[in-house]
Coordinates of C-alpha atoms and ligand atoms in Angstrom, one line a residue:
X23 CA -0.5 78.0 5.9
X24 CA 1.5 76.8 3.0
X25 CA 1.1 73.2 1.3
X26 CA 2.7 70.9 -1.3
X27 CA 0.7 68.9 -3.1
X28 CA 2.2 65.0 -4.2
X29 CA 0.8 64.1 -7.5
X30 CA -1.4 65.6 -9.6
X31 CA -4.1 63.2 -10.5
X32 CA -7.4 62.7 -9.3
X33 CA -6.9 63.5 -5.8
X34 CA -4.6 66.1 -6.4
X35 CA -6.5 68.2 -8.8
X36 CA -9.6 67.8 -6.3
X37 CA -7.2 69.2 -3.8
X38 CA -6.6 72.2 -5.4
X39 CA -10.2 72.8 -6.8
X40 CA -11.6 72.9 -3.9
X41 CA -9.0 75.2 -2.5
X42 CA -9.5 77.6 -5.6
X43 CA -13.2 77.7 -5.2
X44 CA -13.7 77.8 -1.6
X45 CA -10.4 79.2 -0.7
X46 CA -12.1 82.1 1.1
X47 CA -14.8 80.3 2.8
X48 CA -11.9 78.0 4.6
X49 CA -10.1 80.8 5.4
X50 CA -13.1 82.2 7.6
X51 CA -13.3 79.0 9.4
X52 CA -9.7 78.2 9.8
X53 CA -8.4 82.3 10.3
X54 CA -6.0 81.8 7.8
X55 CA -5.5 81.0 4.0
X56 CA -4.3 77.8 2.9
X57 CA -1.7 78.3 -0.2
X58 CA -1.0 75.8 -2.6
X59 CA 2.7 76.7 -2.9
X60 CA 4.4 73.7 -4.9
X61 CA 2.5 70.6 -6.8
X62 CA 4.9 67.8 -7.8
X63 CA 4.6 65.8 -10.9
X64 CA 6.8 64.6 -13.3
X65 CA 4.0 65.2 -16.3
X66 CA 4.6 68.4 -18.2
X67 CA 1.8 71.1 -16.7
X68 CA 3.6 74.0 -19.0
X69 CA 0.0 75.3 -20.1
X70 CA -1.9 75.0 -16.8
X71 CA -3.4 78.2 -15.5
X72 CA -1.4 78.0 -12.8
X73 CA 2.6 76.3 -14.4
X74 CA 4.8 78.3 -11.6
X75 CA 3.4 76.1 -8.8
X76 CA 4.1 72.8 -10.5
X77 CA 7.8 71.2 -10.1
X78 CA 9.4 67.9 -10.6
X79 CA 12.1 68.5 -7.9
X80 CA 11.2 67.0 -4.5
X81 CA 14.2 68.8 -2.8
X82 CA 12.8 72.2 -3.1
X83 CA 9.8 71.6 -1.7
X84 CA 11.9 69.8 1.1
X85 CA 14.1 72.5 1.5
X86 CA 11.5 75.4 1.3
X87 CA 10.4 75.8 5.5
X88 CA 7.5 77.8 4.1
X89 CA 5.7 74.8 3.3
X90 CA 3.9 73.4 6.7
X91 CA 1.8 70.6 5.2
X92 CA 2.5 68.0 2.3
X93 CA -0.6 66.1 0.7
X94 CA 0.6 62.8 -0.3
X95 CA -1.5 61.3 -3.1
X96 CA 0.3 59.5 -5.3
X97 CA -0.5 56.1 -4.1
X98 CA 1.4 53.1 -3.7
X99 CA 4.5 52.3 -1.5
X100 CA 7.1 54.3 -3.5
X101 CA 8.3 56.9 -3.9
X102 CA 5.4 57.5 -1.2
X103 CA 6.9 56.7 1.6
X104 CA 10.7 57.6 0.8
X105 CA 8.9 61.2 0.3
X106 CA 6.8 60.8 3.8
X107 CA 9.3 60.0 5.5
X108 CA 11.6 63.0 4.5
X109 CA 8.9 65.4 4.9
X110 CA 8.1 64.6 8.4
X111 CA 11.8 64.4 9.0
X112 CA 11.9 67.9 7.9
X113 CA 9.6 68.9 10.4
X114 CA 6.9 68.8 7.4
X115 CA 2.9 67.5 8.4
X116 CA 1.6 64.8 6.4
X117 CA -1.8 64.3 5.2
X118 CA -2.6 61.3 2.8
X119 CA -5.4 59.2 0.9
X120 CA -2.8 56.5 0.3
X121 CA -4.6 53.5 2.3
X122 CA -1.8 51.1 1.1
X123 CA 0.9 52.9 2.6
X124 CA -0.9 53.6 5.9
X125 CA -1.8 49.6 6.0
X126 CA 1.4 48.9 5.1
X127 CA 3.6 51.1 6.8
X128 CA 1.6 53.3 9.0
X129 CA 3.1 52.5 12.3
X130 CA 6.7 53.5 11.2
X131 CA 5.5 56.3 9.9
X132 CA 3.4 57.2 13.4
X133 CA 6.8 57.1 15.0
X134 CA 9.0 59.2 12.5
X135 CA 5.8 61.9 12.9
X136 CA 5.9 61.6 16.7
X137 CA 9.5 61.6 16.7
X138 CA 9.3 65.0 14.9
X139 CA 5.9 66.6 16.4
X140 CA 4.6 66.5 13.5
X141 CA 1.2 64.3 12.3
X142 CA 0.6 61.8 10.0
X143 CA -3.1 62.5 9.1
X144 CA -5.4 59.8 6.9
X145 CA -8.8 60.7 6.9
X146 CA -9.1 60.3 3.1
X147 CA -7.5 56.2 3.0
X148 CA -11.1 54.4 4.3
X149 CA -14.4 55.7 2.9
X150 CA -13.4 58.8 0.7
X151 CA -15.2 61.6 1.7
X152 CA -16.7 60.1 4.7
X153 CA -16.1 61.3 8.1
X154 CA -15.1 58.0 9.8
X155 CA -11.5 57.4 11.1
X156 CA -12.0 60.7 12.8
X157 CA -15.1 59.8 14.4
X158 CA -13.9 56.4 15.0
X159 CA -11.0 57.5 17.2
X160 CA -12.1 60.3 18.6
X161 CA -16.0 60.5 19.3
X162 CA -16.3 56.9 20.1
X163 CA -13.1 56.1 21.7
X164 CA -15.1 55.7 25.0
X165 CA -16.4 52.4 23.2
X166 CA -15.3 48.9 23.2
X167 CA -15.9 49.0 19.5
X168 CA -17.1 45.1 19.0
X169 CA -18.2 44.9 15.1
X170 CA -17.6 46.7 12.1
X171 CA -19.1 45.8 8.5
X172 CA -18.2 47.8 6.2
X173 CA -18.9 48.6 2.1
X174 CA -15.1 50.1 1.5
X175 CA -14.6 49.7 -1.9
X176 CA -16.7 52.5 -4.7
X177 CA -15.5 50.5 -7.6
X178 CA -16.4 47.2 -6.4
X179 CA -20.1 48.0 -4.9
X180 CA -20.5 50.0 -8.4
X181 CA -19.5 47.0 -11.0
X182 CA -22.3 45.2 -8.4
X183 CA -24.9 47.9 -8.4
X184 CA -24.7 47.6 -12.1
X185 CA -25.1 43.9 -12.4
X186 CA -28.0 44.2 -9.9
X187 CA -29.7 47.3 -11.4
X188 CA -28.9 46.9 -14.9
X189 CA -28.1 43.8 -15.4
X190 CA -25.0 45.0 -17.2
X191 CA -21.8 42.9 -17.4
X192 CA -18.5 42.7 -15.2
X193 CA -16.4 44.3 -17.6
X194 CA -18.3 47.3 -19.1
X195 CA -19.4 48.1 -15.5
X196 CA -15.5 48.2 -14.1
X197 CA -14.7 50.3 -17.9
X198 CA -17.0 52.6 -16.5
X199 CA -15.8 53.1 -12.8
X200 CA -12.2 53.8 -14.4
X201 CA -13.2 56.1 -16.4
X202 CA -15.4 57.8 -13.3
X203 CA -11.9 58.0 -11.7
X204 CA -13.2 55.5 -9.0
X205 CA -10.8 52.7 -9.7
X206 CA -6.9 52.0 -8.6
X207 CA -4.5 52.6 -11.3
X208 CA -4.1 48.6 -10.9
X209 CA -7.8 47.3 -10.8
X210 CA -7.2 44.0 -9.4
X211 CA -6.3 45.7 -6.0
X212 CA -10.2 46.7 -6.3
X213 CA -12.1 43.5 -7.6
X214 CA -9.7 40.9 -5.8
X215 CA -10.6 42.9 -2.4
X216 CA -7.0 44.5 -1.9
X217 CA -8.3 47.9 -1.4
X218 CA -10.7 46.7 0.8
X219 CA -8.4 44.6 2.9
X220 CA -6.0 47.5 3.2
X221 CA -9.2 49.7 4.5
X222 CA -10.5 46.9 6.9
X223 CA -6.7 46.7 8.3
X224 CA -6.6 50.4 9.1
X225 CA -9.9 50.4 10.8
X226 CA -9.2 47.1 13.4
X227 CA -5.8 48.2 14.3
X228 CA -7.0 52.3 14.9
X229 CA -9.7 49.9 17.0
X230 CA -7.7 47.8 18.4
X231 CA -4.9 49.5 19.3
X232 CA -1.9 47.4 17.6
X233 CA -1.6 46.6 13.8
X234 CA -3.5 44.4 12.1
X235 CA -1.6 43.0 9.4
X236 CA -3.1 42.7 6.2
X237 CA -1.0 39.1 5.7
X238 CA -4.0 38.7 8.3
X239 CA -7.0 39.4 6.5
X240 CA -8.5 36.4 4.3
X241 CA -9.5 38.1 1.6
X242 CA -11.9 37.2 -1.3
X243 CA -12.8 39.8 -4.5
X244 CA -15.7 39.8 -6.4
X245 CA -14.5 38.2 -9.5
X246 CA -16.8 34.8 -9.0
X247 CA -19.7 36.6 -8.3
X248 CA -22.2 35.4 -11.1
X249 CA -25.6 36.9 -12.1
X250 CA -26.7 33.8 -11.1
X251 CA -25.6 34.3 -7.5
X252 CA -27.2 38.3 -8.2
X253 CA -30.4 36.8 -9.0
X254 CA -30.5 34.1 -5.9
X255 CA -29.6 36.9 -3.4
X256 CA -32.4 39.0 -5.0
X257 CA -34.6 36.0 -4.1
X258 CA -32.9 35.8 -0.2
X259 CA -34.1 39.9 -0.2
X260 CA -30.4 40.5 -0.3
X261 CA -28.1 42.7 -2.4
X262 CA -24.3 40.8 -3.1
X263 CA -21.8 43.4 -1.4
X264 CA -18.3 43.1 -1.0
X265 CA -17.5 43.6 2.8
X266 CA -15.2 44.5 5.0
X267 CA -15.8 42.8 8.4
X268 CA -14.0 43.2 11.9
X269 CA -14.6 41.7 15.0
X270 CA -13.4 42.5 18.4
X271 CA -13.4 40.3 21.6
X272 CA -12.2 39.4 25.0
X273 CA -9.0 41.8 23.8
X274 CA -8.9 39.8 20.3
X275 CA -9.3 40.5 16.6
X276 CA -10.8 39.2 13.6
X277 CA -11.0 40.8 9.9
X278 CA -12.2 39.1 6.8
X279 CA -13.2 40.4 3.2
X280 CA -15.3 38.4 1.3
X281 CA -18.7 39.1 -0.8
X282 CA -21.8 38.6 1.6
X283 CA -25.6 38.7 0.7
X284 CA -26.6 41.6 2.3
X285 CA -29.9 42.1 3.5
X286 CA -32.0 45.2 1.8
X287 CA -33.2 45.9 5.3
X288 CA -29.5 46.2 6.6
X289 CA -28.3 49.6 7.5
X290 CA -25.3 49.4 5.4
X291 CA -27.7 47.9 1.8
X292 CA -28.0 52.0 1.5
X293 CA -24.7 52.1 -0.3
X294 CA -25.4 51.4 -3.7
X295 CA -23.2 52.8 -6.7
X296 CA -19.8 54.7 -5.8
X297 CA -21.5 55.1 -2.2
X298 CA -19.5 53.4 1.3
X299 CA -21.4 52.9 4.2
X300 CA -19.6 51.2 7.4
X301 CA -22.1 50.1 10.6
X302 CA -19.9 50.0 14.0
X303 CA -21.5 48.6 17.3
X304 CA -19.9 50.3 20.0
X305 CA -20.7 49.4 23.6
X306 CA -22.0 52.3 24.9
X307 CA -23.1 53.7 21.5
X308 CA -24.8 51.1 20.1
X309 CA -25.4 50.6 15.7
X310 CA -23.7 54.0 14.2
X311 CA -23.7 54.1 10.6
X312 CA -21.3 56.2 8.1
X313 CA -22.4 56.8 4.8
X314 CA -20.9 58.5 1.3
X315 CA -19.1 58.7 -1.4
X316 CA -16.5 56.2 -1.5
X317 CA -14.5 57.3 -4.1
X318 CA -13.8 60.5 -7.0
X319 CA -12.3 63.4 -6.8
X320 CA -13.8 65.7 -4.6
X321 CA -15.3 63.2 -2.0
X322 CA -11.6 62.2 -1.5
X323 CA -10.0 65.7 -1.7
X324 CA -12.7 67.3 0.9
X325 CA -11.1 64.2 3.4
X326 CA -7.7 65.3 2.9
X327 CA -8.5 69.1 3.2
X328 CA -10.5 68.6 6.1
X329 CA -7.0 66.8 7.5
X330 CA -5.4 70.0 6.6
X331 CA -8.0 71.9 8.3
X332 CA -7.4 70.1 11.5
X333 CA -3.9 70.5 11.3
X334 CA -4.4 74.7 10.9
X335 CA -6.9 74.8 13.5
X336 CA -5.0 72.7 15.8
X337 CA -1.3 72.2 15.2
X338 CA -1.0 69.5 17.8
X339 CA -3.0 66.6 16.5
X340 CA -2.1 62.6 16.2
X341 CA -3.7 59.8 15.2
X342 CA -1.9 55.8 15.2
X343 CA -2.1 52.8 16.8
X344 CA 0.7 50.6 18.3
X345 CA 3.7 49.4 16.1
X346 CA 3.7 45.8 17.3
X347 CA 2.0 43.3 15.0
X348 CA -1.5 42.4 17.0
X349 CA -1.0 38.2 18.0
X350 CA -4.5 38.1 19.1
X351 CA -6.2 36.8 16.6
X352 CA -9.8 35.5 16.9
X353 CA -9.5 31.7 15.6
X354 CA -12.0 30.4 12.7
X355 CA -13.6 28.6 15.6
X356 CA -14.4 31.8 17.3
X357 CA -16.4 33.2 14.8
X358 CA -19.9 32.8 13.1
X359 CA -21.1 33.1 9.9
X360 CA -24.6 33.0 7.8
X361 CA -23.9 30.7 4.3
X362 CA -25.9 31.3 1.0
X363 CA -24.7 27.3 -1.0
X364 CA -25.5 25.9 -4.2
X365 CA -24.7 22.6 -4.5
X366 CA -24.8 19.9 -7.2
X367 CA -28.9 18.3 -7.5
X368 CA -27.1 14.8 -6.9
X369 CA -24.6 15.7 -4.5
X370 CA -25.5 13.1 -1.6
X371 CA -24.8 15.6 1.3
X372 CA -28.0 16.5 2.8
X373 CA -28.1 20.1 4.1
X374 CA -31.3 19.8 5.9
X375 CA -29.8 17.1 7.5
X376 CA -26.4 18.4 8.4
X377 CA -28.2 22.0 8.9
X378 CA -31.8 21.4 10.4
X379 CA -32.0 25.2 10.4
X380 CA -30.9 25.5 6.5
X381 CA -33.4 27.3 4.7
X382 CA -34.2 26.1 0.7
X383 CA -34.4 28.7 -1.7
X384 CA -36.5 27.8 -5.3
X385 CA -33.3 26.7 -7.6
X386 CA -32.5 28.4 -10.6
X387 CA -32.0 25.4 -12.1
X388 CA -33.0 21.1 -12.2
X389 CA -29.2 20.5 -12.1
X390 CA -28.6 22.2 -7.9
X391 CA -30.2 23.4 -5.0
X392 CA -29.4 26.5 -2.9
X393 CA -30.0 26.9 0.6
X394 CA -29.5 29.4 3.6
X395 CA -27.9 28.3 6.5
X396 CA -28.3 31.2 9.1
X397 CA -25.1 30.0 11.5
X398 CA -22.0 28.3 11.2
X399 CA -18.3 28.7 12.5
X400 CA -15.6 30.6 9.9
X401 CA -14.3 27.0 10.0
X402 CA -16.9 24.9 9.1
X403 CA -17.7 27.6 6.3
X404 CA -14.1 26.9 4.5
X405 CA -14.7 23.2 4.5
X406 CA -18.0 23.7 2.8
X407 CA -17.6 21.7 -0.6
X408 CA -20.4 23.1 -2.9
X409 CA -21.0 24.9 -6.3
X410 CA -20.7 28.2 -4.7
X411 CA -20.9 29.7 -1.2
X412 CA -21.0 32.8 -0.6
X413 CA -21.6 34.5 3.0
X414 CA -24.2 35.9 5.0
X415 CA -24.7 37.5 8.3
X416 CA -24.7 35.4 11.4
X417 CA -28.0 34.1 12.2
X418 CA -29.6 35.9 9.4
X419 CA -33.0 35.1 7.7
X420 CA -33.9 35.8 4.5
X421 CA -37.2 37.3 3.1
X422 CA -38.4 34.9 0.8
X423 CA -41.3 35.8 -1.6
Ligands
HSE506 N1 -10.4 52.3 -5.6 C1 -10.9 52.8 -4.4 C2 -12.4 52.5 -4.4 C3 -10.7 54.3 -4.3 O1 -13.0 52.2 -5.5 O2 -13.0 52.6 -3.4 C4 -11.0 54.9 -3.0 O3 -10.3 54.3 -2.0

């Protein structure tokens, strides 16, 4: 089997690592070798090991019927999807890591592969390296899948860890994660909750079955989070996470992104650093948890091989949902939230008795007080006015002391 790799950053050159190093291994499992025959990039590669594979000319890679598969991870809408859609319409497979164009434009892109018999393959968009859209469709599609939380963004939950662990700042924390690779080329897609939007979006519609549009999604990044907040959610028992949430019911949909306090005895408060972990409830299954690497290199790459894998072993394979925009959406009224609030000393609203359930936390300060309130409607969280407010989970409890 022959590939083309699109772009040869930090996905790309995982791609081909791994093939170099465990090229033989694959081909035991597989029965055949996968080939790196073309890499496109319009940088100069004149003095890599390996300059005769490297081209700036789409055509011949489009023209050339020795190529089966074309990874596509250059990110972003275009030339990404001009160069999808031509591959697939040259009877080409697809395999990406590009979440934006899958969000954006999967379900046009579903259809041009089924059109073709050809599939459109994107294990590597949501979690990196881990095995979840796979799993999700496949092994639990006997499920009604009714909630999914997920940590989806490496940068984001690493700048946190930081703050949390080290007490290190916002900025030297996301300098770091760029460096590591981690990062989008445009970093507010990461810290204003973009990337994690685009993520959350692919995993309701696979769920649900239509798309879930990400004009949809209310999203909120991280960029207010304070190490004042870090320190009150420490106090709660919480880590501050930036999550990805879906809920599904009575044939509706829901999906937010928003920071939450996140208790330390959660499933998901494993993911700390570059680390994802999503929790599903199924039905029948019950809690399942994915965990890994988020984000890098070779986390990434191993998700798009292991696309390319599937396609050797199997030839026939699909994964999409429905092209029509879902208009079932789960109204603010429908769904509950925990609250984490800070609000001004004299402010004359009175929680406790607005909230007989709110729970006070000791203040950081003379000048506010802070409580949890463990349930509220989506609704009556936006008209919270307040310092701060920050979510929790629905009916949760904090650890105090
Ligand atoms: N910028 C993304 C992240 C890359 O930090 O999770 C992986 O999707």
């Amino acid at each position: 089997m022959n590939i083309a790799i699109l772009g040869f950053g930090t996905v790309g050159s995982g791609i081909y690592e791994i093939l170099k190093n465990n090229k033989e291994a694959i081909a035991k499992r597989v029965g055949e070798e996968i080939t790196v025959k073309y890499i496109l990039d319009i940088r100069d590669f004149s003095s890599h090991e390996d300059a005769h594979l490297f081209t700036n000319d789409y055509n011949v890679i489009l023209n050339d019927s020795s190529v089966d598969v074309v990874a596509e991870v250059i990110g972003g809408v275009e030339p990404s999807m001009t160069f999808t859609r031509e591959a697939l319409a040259a009877g080409k497979h697809v395999v990406t890591s590009n979440k934006e164009l899958v969000a954006t434009h999967g379900d046009e892109l579903f259809k041009i592969a089924n059109e073709n018999g050809k599939a459109y393959l994107f294990e590597a968009a949501v979690g990196g390296g881990i095995p979840l859209i796979r799993p999700l469709y496949n092994c639990l599609a006997a499920n009604n899948i009714k909630k999914i939380i997920g940590v989806l963004n490496g940068t984001t939950n690493y700048i946190l860890t930081e703050m949390i662990t080290k007490g290190r700042d916002f900025d030297s924390a996301l300098k770091s994660a760029q460096e590591n690779g981690y990062a989008e080329r445009d970093p507010s897609a990461d810290i204003e909750g973009k990337d994690t939007a685009r993520k959350i979006s692919i995993l309701t519609s696979l769920l649900y079955g239509s798309r879930v549009d990400c004009r949809h999604i209310e999203t909120e990044g991280i960029t207010n989070i304070t190490m004042e907040d870090v320190k009150y959610a420490e106090a709660a028992g919480c880590d501050i996470k930036l999550i990805g949430y879906g809920e599904l019911e009575n044939s509706k949909v829901f999906a937010r992104v928003s920071p939450m306090f996140i208790s330390k005895h959660s499933p998901i408060s494993c993911a700390m650093g570059v680390y994802n972990a999503v929790l599903a409830n199924g039905d029948s299954v019950g809690n399942v948890l994915f965990y890994g690497q988020g984000a890098g290199k070779l986390p990434t790459a191993s998700a798009v091989l292991g696309d390319i894998i599937d396609i050797a072993r199997h030839k026939n394979v699909s994964m999409s949902w429905n092209s029509e925009n879902s208009d079932s959406y789960l109204s603010d009224e429908d769904v509950k939230t925990g609250a984490f609030v800070r609000i001004a000393e004299s402010s004359d609203i009175s929680f406790s008795e607005k909230y007989p359930s709110a729970i006070s936390l000791e203040a950081h300060t003379s000048s506010e007080k802070a409580y949890i309130i463990p349930s509220m409607t989506e609704s009556e969280f936006k008209k919270l006015s307040c310092i701060k407010k920050i979510r929790c989970e629905n009916n949760f409890k904090p650890s105090i002391g």
